[in-house]
Each structure stands twice: as structure tokens, then as C-alpha cells.
Amino acid sequence: MDIIVPICLIMPLAINLFGIIGGGGSLGNFLDIASIIVTAGGGANSLIMANDIGTVLGVPKAIKVLLQKPAYSEDQIIITLISFSEKARREGLLVLEDDIQEVSDPFLKKGMQLVVDGTDPELVKNILNTEIDNIESRHDSVRKVFDDAASLFPAWGMIGTLIGLVIMLRSLGGGGGLETIGSGMAVALITTYYGSVIANGFALPISGRLAARHSSEAMVKSIMLEGILSIQAGDNPRIVKDKLVSFLPPAQRQKVNEQVGDR
């Protein structure tokens, strides 16, 4: 488990609770059923309207993915591709058939299988690029749900605030005093508070985390694609290594060089 994610999901609640109690307030003052229904209900309805229902229902799966550390390691993938290159260089591409069955990553497994099957290099490149584009499209659709949530929930919070202000001002015509005004204003602002917490405490950070994960996975897929095409082209393993480590920062390049040596 990526321990940072659950900690950062719990911290907004803990920080708000500390702010309320530490500021001398009461938790009960921040709980209002009508405000919750307007902000959460209105925001959820607009979110479903703006996105595919299947994508919205898949949000828990996205959170589950974030809770887990990525299963891939850039340096280990490069080392695997270099070993494939060396073996193919010595004994031919067909000898990789058994090694491919032990590959756990579907993208790498599919690409290497296409190479071993003798698929045209341009077709291999097109197929794998299409796969990368589809992955990006799926990731973008999930991230859009959180981006939309970051704008829609605060908007509905403002709508709830306007409702509360209208009710409060109407009550003044009935002879409400300062106490009534203060109470009404507090309730009116609660919906804005709810929307802001949802957006800034959860939706925007999760969207940012998903974007970072996508960027990391996209780089890994690019490494795999470059390695697969180099192996199919029969490049020297040293050339394959030089191509692939160029994707990595200097510290990781050194780690790969230490493990594979000067080949």
C-alpha cells in the first residue's frame, strides 16, 4: 500500500476537526442536513450528468488503484528488456517465447508476442501506440470526474449559500433580530464550506495524484515500446541500454548501469 495516499485522505478531516474544536467551535454547528443535501446531492447529480455513469461508478476503483504502489519499476523493466535483447541477439527472437509467458505486464507481453510472431515493425508500433492512446483516454476520463467535482461541488455550495441568504433576508421582514441574522448567515455559509472542503481536500489532490500516476505509467509504456522496437530491429544490447536509460534521471541510470554492467 502507498501509505501517503490514505494519510492525505484522512488529514483534511483531521485538520478541519482540529480547526473547529481548536477555534472554540462545536462540531454540531457544522452539521446541517439541508446543506448536505444541497451541496452533496446537487454536486453528485451534476457530476453524473457531466460524465458517463460507468466512469463515475468506477471512482472507488480509481481510489483503490491510488492506494496501491505501482507494480512496475522502470529500472527493472529496462534490465528485463536488455536481457531479452541479449538473448534474441544470440539465439534469435523465437527463443523468447518461453520468457514472454513469464512477463506479468500485459502491454510488454503483448508487444513482445507480436515481435516473436513476426509482425511487421510498423504494425507493431501502430498497435502499441493505439494501446497507449486508449490507456490515456481511460485515465483522462477518470481524472475528469475529479476535476468536475472540484468545480461542481463548490458551485452547489454557493447555490446553497444563496438559498440560505434569501431565506435569512426574508425572515428579516418578519421581525427577526440580530441573533436570527447571525444564525441564518452561519447556516448559509456552511454549504460553501462543504463544497470547498470536497474540492480542495479531496477532488483536486486526487486528480493531481492520478495525473502523476498517469505520467509515470506513460513513461514506462514509452520505455517498453522503445525497447520492443529495438529488440525487433536487432539492435546491439548496448545500444538498447543507451536508448532506454535516456528516459531515466541520472540516479536511476547509474543503478541500471551497475546491474547490467558494460555490455
mmCIF file of C-alpha atoms in Angstrom:
data_model
loop_
_atom_site.group_PDB
_atom_site.id
_atom_site.type_symbol
_atom_site.label_atom_id
_atom_site.label_comp_id
_atom_site.label_asym_id
_atom_site.label_seq_id
_atom_site.Cartn_x
_atom_site.Cartn_y
_atom_site.Cartn_z
ATOM 1 C CA MET A 1 0.000 0.000 0.000
ATOM 2 C CA ASP A 2 1.097 3.561 -0.772
ATOM 3 C CA ILE A 3 0.785 4.874 2.780
ATOM 4 C CA ILE A 4 0.919 8.522 1.688
ATOM 5 C CA VAL A 5 -2.495 8.324 -0.004
ATOM 6 C CA PRO A 6 -4.636 7.173 2.974
ATOM 7 C CA ILE A 7 -2.833 9.623 5.249
ATOM 8 C CA CYS A 8 -3.546 12.500 2.864
ATOM 9 C CA LEU A 9 -7.198 11.423 2.544
ATOM 10 C CA ILE A 10 -7.662 11.427 6.313
ATOM 11 C CA MET A 11 -5.717 14.619 7.025
ATOM 12 C CA PRO A 12 -8.303 17.096 5.591
ATOM 13 C CA LEU A 13 -10.908 15.740 8.012
ATOM 14 C CA ALA A 14 -8.462 15.813 10.912
ATOM 15 C CA ILE A 15 -7.295 19.352 10.084
ATOM 16 C CA ASN A 16 -10.860 20.644 9.829
ATOM 17 C CA LEU A 17 -11.821 18.929 13.070
ATOM 18 C CA PHE A 18 -8.815 20.487 14.798
ATOM 19 C CA GLY A 19 -9.702 23.915 13.379
ATOM 20 C CA ILE A 20 -13.298 23.675 14.567
ATOM 21 C CA ILE A 21 -12.554 22.420 18.080
ATOM 22 C CA GLY A 22 -9.331 24.392 18.491
ATOM 23 C CA GLY A 23 -11.176 27.541 17.477
ATOM 24 C CA GLY A 24 -13.705 27.031 20.239
ATOM 25 C CA GLY A 25 -16.474 25.819 17.949
ATOM 26 C CA SER A 26 -18.733 22.805 18.142
ATOM 27 C CA LEU A 27 -18.909 20.026 15.572
ATOM 28 C CA GLY A 28 -22.689 20.234 15.741
ATOM 29 C CA ASN A 29 -22.542 23.799 14.417
ATOM 30 C CA PHE A 30 -21.063 22.485 11.175
ATOM 31 C CA LEU A 31 -23.632 19.747 10.595
ATOM 32 C CA ASP A 32 -26.756 20.735 8.692
ATOM 33 C CA ILE A 33 -28.833 18.154 6.818
ATOM 34 C CA ALA A 34 -30.345 20.594 4.320
ATOM 35 C CA SER A 35 -26.892 21.981 3.456
ATOM 36 C CA ILE A 36 -25.507 18.477 2.992
ATOM 37 C CA ILE A 37 -28.357 17.527 0.653
ATOM 38 C CA VAL A 38 -27.992 20.683 -1.456
ATOM 39 C CA THR A 39 -24.197 20.510 -1.745
ATOM 40 C CA ALA A 40 -23.631 16.752 -1.960
ATOM 41 C CA GLY A 41 -26.872 15.894 -3.770
ATOM 42 C CA GLY A 42 -26.654 18.737 -6.264
ATOM 43 C CA GLY A 43 -22.955 18.161 -6.894
ATOM 44 C CA ALA A 44 -23.405 14.407 -7.384
ATOM 45 C CA ASN A 45 -26.322 14.932 -9.777
ATOM 46 C CA SER A 46 -24.335 17.378 -11.918
ATOM 47 C CA LEU A 47 -21.316 15.070 -11.823
ATOM 48 C CA ILE A 48 -23.378 12.181 -13.201
ATOM 49 C CA MET A 49 -24.868 14.463 -15.834
ATOM 50 C CA ALA A 50 -21.414 15.637 -16.964
ATOM 51 C CA ASN A 51 -19.788 12.192 -17.145
ATOM 52 C CA ASP A 52 -20.515 8.661 -18.204
ATOM 53 C CA ILE A 53 -22.292 6.857 -15.362
ATOM 54 C CA GLY A 54 -19.933 3.889 -15.633
ATOM 55 C CA THR A 55 -16.922 6.167 -15.174
ATOM 56 C CA VAL A 56 -18.494 7.825 -12.118
ATOM 57 C CA LEU A 57 -19.306 4.435 -10.582
ATOM 58 C CA GLY A 58 -15.694 3.415 -11.253
ATOM 59 C CA VAL A 59 -14.360 6.140 -8.944
ATOM 60 C CA PRO A 60 -13.908 3.717 -5.988
ATOM 61 C CA LYS A 61 -11.741 1.538 -8.238
ATOM 62 C CA ALA A 62 -9.577 4.564 -9.065
ATOM 63 C CA ILE A 63 -9.153 5.277 -5.348
ATOM 64 C CA LYS A 64 -8.207 1.637 -4.805
ATOM 65 C CA VAL A 65 -5.550 1.912 -7.518
ATOM 66 C CA LEU A 66 -4.123 5.010 -5.830
ATOM 67 C CA LEU A 67 -3.902 3.163 -2.521
ATOM 68 C CA GLN A 68 -1.546 0.633 -4.105
ATOM 69 C CA LYS A 69 2.040 1.324 -5.075
ATOM 70 C CA PRO A 70 2.726 0.990 -8.824
ATOM 71 C CA ALA A 71 3.517 -2.593 -9.763
ATOM 72 C CA TYR A 72 6.173 -1.532 -12.264
ATOM 73 C CA SER A 73 9.765 -0.419 -11.773
ATOM 74 C CA GLU A 74 11.436 1.492 -14.589
ATOM 75 C CA ASP A 75 14.921 0.135 -13.927
ATOM 76 C CA GLN A 76 13.754 -3.478 -13.659
ATOM 77 C CA ILE A 77 11.783 -3.178 -16.901
ATOM 78 C CA ILE A 78 14.879 -1.829 -18.661
ATOM 79 C CA ILE A 79 17.004 -4.664 -17.280
ATOM 80 C CA THR A 80 14.395 -7.174 -18.496
ATOM 81 C CA LEU A 81 14.373 -5.648 -21.983
ATOM 82 C CA ILE A 82 18.170 -5.668 -22.118
ATOM 83 C CA SER A 83 18.208 -9.361 -21.191
ATOM 84 C CA PHE A 84 15.638 -10.048 -23.937
ATOM 85 C CA SER A 85 17.840 -8.133 -26.378
ATOM 86 C CA GLU A 86 20.931 -10.156 -25.462
ATOM 87 C CA LYS A 87 19.096 -13.450 -25.761
ATOM 88 C CA ALA A 88 17.474 -12.531 -29.083
ATOM 89 C CA ARG A 89 20.826 -11.333 -30.405
ATOM 90 C CA ARG A 90 22.487 -14.642 -29.562
ATOM 91 C CA GLU A 91 19.740 -17.156 -30.364
ATOM 92 C CA GLY A 92 17.029 -15.370 -32.337
ATOM 93 C CA LEU A 93 13.627 -13.909 -31.486
ATOM 94 C CA LEU A 94 11.816 -17.258 -31.274
ATOM 95 C CA VAL A 95 13.833 -18.247 -28.220
ATOM 96 C CA LEU A 96 11.992 -15.534 -26.248
ATOM 97 C CA GLU A 97 8.698 -17.445 -26.454
ATOM 98 C CA ASP A 98 9.083 -19.030 -23.007
ATOM 99 C CA ASP A 99 10.334 -15.804 -21.404
ATOM 100 C CA ILE A 100 7.283 -13.920 -22.662
ATOM 101 C CA GLN A 101 4.951 -16.253 -20.775
ATOM 102 C CA GLU A 102 6.562 -15.165 -17.519
ATOM 103 C CA VAL A 103 6.042 -11.442 -18.212
ATOM 104 C CA SER A 104 3.357 -10.027 -15.908
ATOM 105 C CA ASP A 105 2.775 -6.670 -17.622
ATOM 106 C CA PRO A 106 0.081 -7.086 -20.337
ATOM 107 C CA PHE A 107 1.478 -4.300 -22.534
ATOM 108 C CA LEU A 108 5.023 -5.680 -22.569
ATOM 109 C CA LYS A 109 3.752 -9.221 -23.034
ATOM 110 C CA LYS A 110 1.557 -8.219 -25.978
ATOM 111 C CA GLY A 111 4.345 -6.258 -27.658
ATOM 112 C CA MET A 112 6.945 -8.996 -27.318
ATOM 113 C CA GLN A 113 4.468 -11.597 -28.565
ATOM 114 C CA LEU A 114 3.829 -9.514 -31.678
ATOM 115 C CA VAL A 115 7.592 -9.346 -32.276
ATOM 116 C CA VAL A 116 8.098 -13.088 -31.795
ATOM 117 C CA ASP A 117 5.168 -13.774 -34.135
ATOM 118 C CA GLY A 118 6.991 -11.858 -36.880
ATOM 119 C CA THR A 119 4.560 -8.920 -37.112
ATOM 120 C CA ASP A 120 5.661 -6.039 -39.322
ATOM 121 C CA PRO A 121 7.553 -3.419 -37.220
ATOM 122 C CA GLU A 122 5.328 -0.548 -38.374
ATOM 123 C CA LEU A 123 2.231 -2.548 -37.432
ATOM 124 C CA VAL A 124 3.717 -3.380 -34.020
ATOM 125 C CA LYS A 125 4.373 0.316 -33.449
ATOM 126 C CA ASN A 126 0.845 1.283 -34.519
ATOM 127 C CA ILE A 127 -0.811 -1.358 -32.348
ATOM 128 C CA LEU A 128 1.159 -0.402 -29.242
ATOM 129 C CA ASN A 129 0.678 3.332 -29.825
ATOM 130 C CA THR A 130 -3.060 2.721 -30.114
ATOM 131 C CA GLU A 131 -2.908 0.834 -26.818
ATOM 132 C CA ILE A 132 -1.102 3.788 -25.198
ATOM 133 C CA ASP A 133 -3.692 6.224 -26.595
ATOM 134 C CA ASN A 134 -6.536 4.110 -25.193
ATOM 135 C CA ILE A 135 -4.875 3.965 -21.770
ATOM 136 C CA GLU A 136 -4.502 7.747 -21.812
ATOM 137 C CA SER A 137 -8.155 8.169 -22.810
ATOM 138 C CA ARG A 138 -9.337 5.958 -19.932
ATOM 139 C CA HIS A 139 -7.144 7.789 -17.442
ATOM 140 C CA ASP A 140 -8.338 11.173 -18.696
ATOM 141 C CA SER A 141 -11.995 10.186 -18.311
ATOM 142 C CA VAL A 142 -11.472 9.155 -14.676
ATOM 143 C CA ARG A 143 -9.418 12.249 -13.884
ATOM 144 C CA LYS A 144 -12.137 14.425 -15.454
ATOM 145 C CA VAL A 145 -14.618 13.166 -12.842
ATOM 146 C CA PHE A 146 -12.456 14.613 -10.058
ATOM 147 C CA ASP A 147 -11.767 17.818 -11.990
ATOM 148 C CA ASP A 148 -15.520 18.256 -12.484
ATOM 149 C CA ALA A 149 -16.135 17.531 -8.810
ATOM 150 C CA ALA A 150 -13.663 20.265 -7.872
ATOM 151 C CA SER A 151 -15.782 22.823 -9.725
ATOM 152 C CA LEU A 152 -19.339 21.465 -9.339
ATOM 153 C CA PHE A 153 -19.436 20.858 -5.578
ATOM 154 C CA PRO A 154 -18.241 24.394 -4.675
ATOM 155 C CA ALA A 155 -20.755 25.775 -7.206
ATOM 156 C CA TRP A 156 -23.582 23.903 -5.483
ATOM 157 C CA GLY A 157 -22.197 25.077 -2.158
ATOM 158 C CA MET A 158 -22.614 28.645 -3.407
ATOM 159 C CA ILE A 159 -26.148 27.848 -4.558
ATOM 160 C CA GLY A 160 -26.906 26.581 -1.052
ATOM 161 C CA THR A 161 -25.442 29.779 0.383
ATOM 162 C CA LEU A 162 -27.675 31.897 -1.851
ATOM 163 C CA ILE A 163 -30.703 29.869 -0.788
ATOM 164 C CA GLY A 164 -29.802 30.429 2.850
ATOM 165 C CA LEU A 165 -29.273 34.172 2.308
ATOM 166 C CA VAL A 166 -32.636 34.556 0.592
ATOM 167 C CA ILE A 167 -34.352 32.738 3.462
ATOM 168 C CA MET A 168 -32.471 34.840 6.021
ATOM 169 C CA LEU A 169 -33.358 38.130 4.316
ATOM 170 C CA ARG A 170 -36.975 37.052 4.029
ATOM 171 C CA SER A 171 -37.020 36.365 7.748
ATOM 172 C CA LEU A 172 -35.926 39.958 8.425
ATOM 173 C CA GLY A 173 -39.237 41.105 7.066
ATOM 174 C CA GLY A 174 -40.873 39.082 9.804
ATOM 175 C CA GLY A 175 -39.041 40.978 12.528
ATOM 176 C CA GLY A 176 -36.010 38.730 13.018
ATOM 177 C CA GLY A 177 -33.297 40.203 15.243
ATOM 178 C CA LEU A 178 -29.514 40.085 15.170
ATOM 179 C CA GLU A 179 -29.495 36.578 16.608
ATOM 180 C CA THR A 180 -31.667 35.351 13.760
ATOM 181 C CA ILE A 181 -29.421 37.052 11.217
ATOM 182 C CA GLY A 182 -26.247 35.542 12.731
ATOM 183 C CA SER A 183 -27.730 32.051 12.859
ATOM 184 C CA GLY A 184 -29.061 32.310 9.317
ATOM 185 C CA MET A 185 -25.746 33.589 7.971
ATOM 186 C CA ALA A 186 -23.856 30.718 9.630
ATOM 187 C CA VAL A 187 -26.150 28.110 8.095
ATOM 188 C CA ALA A 188 -25.927 29.827 4.694
ATOM 189 C CA LEU A 189 -22.120 29.696 4.726
ATOM 190 C CA ILE A 190 -21.979 26.008 5.698
ATOM 191 C CA THR A 191 -22.815 24.907 2.135
ATOM 192 C CA THR A 192 -19.888 26.939 0.763
ATOM 193 C CA TYR A 193 -17.702 25.320 3.413
ATOM 194 C CA TYR A 194 -18.829 21.815 2.379
ATOM 195 C CA GLY A 195 -18.140 22.471 -1.303
ATOM 196 C CA SER A 196 -14.716 23.950 -0.602
ATOM 197 C CA VAL A 197 -13.648 21.012 1.577
ATOM 198 C CA ILE A 198 -14.756 18.478 -1.042
ATOM 199 C CA ALA A 199 -12.912 20.334 -3.819
ATOM 200 C CA ASN A 200 -9.671 21.297 -2.080
ATOM 201 C CA GLY A 201 -9.433 18.474 0.441
ATOM 202 C CA PHE A 202 -10.225 15.589 -1.898
ATOM 203 C CA ALA A 203 -11.139 16.200 -5.554
ATOM 204 C CA LEU A 204 -8.185 18.365 -6.647
ATOM 205 C CA PRO A 205 -5.498 16.377 -4.752
ATOM 206 C CA ILE A 206 -6.835 13.071 -6.092
ATOM 207 C CA SER A 207 -6.903 14.478 -9.631
ATOM 208 C CA GLY A 208 -3.302 15.619 -9.227
ATOM 209 C CA ARG A 209 -2.252 12.226 -7.882
ATOM 210 C CA LEU A 210 -3.938 10.465 -10.809
ATOM 211 C CA ALA A 211 -2.151 12.787 -13.239
ATOM 212 C CA ALA A 212 1.200 11.971 -11.620
ATOM 213 C CA ARG A 213 0.478 8.237 -11.801
ATOM 214 C CA HIS A 214 -0.509 8.549 -15.449
ATOM 215 C CA SER A 215 2.671 10.453 -16.276
ATOM 216 C CA SER A 216 4.763 7.745 -14.621
ATOM 217 C CA GLU A 217 2.909 4.925 -16.383
ATOM 218 C CA ALA A 218 3.120 6.720 -19.741
ATOM 219 C CA MET A 219 6.885 6.925 -19.384
ATOM 220 C CA VAL A 220 7.070 3.216 -18.563
ATOM 221 C CA LYS A 221 4.988 2.381 -21.635
ATOM 222 C CA SER A 222 7.285 4.554 -23.761
ATOM 223 C CA ILE A 223 10.305 2.662 -22.406
ATOM 224 C CA MET A 224 8.638 -0.642 -23.239
ATOM 225 C CA LEU A 225 7.715 0.500 -26.744
ATOM 226 C CA GLU A 226 11.242 1.717 -27.489
ATOM 227 C CA GLY A 227 12.751 -1.490 -26.113
ATOM 228 C CA ILE A 228 10.375 -3.755 -28.049
ATOM 229 C CA LEU A 229 11.069 -1.991 -31.345
ATOM 230 C CA SER A 230 14.832 -2.040 -30.704
ATOM 231 C CA ILE A 231 14.767 -5.775 -29.989
ATOM 232 C CA GLN A 232 12.778 -6.391 -33.166
ATOM 233 C CA ALA A 233 15.275 -4.303 -35.146
ATOM 234 C CA GLY A 234 18.132 -6.437 -33.796
ATOM 235 C CA ASP A 235 19.944 -3.540 -32.128
ATOM 236 C CA ASN A 236 23.069 -4.239 -30.133
ATOM 237 C CA PRO A 237 22.180 -4.706 -26.416
ATOM 238 C CA ARG A 238 24.488 -1.806 -25.544
ATOM 239 C CA ILE A 239 22.522 0.443 -27.921
ATOM 240 C CA VAL A 240 19.263 -0.814 -26.394
ATOM 241 C CA LYS A 241 20.551 0.053 -22.937
ATOM 242 C CA ASP A 242 21.658 3.528 -24.004
ATOM 243 C CA LYS A 243 18.272 4.200 -25.600
ATOM 244 C CA LEU A 244 16.263 3.076 -22.590
ATOM 245 C CA VAL A 245 18.298 4.656 -19.793
ATOM 246 C CA SER A 246 17.903 8.021 -21.549
ATOM 247 C CA PHE A 247 14.345 8.024 -20.161
ATOM 248 C CA LEU A 248 15.634 7.907 -16.574
ATOM 249 C CA PRO A 249 17.064 10.546 -14.223
ATOM 250 C CA PRO A 250 20.825 10.256 -13.528
ATOM 251 C CA ALA A 251 20.462 8.352 -10.224
ATOM 252 C CA GLN A 252 18.373 5.616 -11.822
ATOM 253 C CA ARG A 253 20.660 5.438 -14.849
ATOM 254 C CA GLN A 254 23.567 4.701 -12.527
ATOM 255 C CA LYS A 255 21.539 1.962 -10.828
ATOM 256 C CA VAL A 256 20.820 0.256 -14.164
ATOM 257 C CA ASN A 257 24.440 0.579 -15.285
ATOM 258 C CA GLU A 258 25.632 -1.044 -12.060
ATOM 259 C CA GLN A 259 23.293 -4.007 -12.512
ATOM 260 C CA VAL A 260 23.828 -4.726 -16.197
ATOM 261 C CA GLY A 261 27.465 -3.669 -16.431
ATOM 262 C CA ASP A 262 29.144 -2.501 -19.616
ATOM 263 C CA ARG A 263 27.544 -4.578 -22.326
#
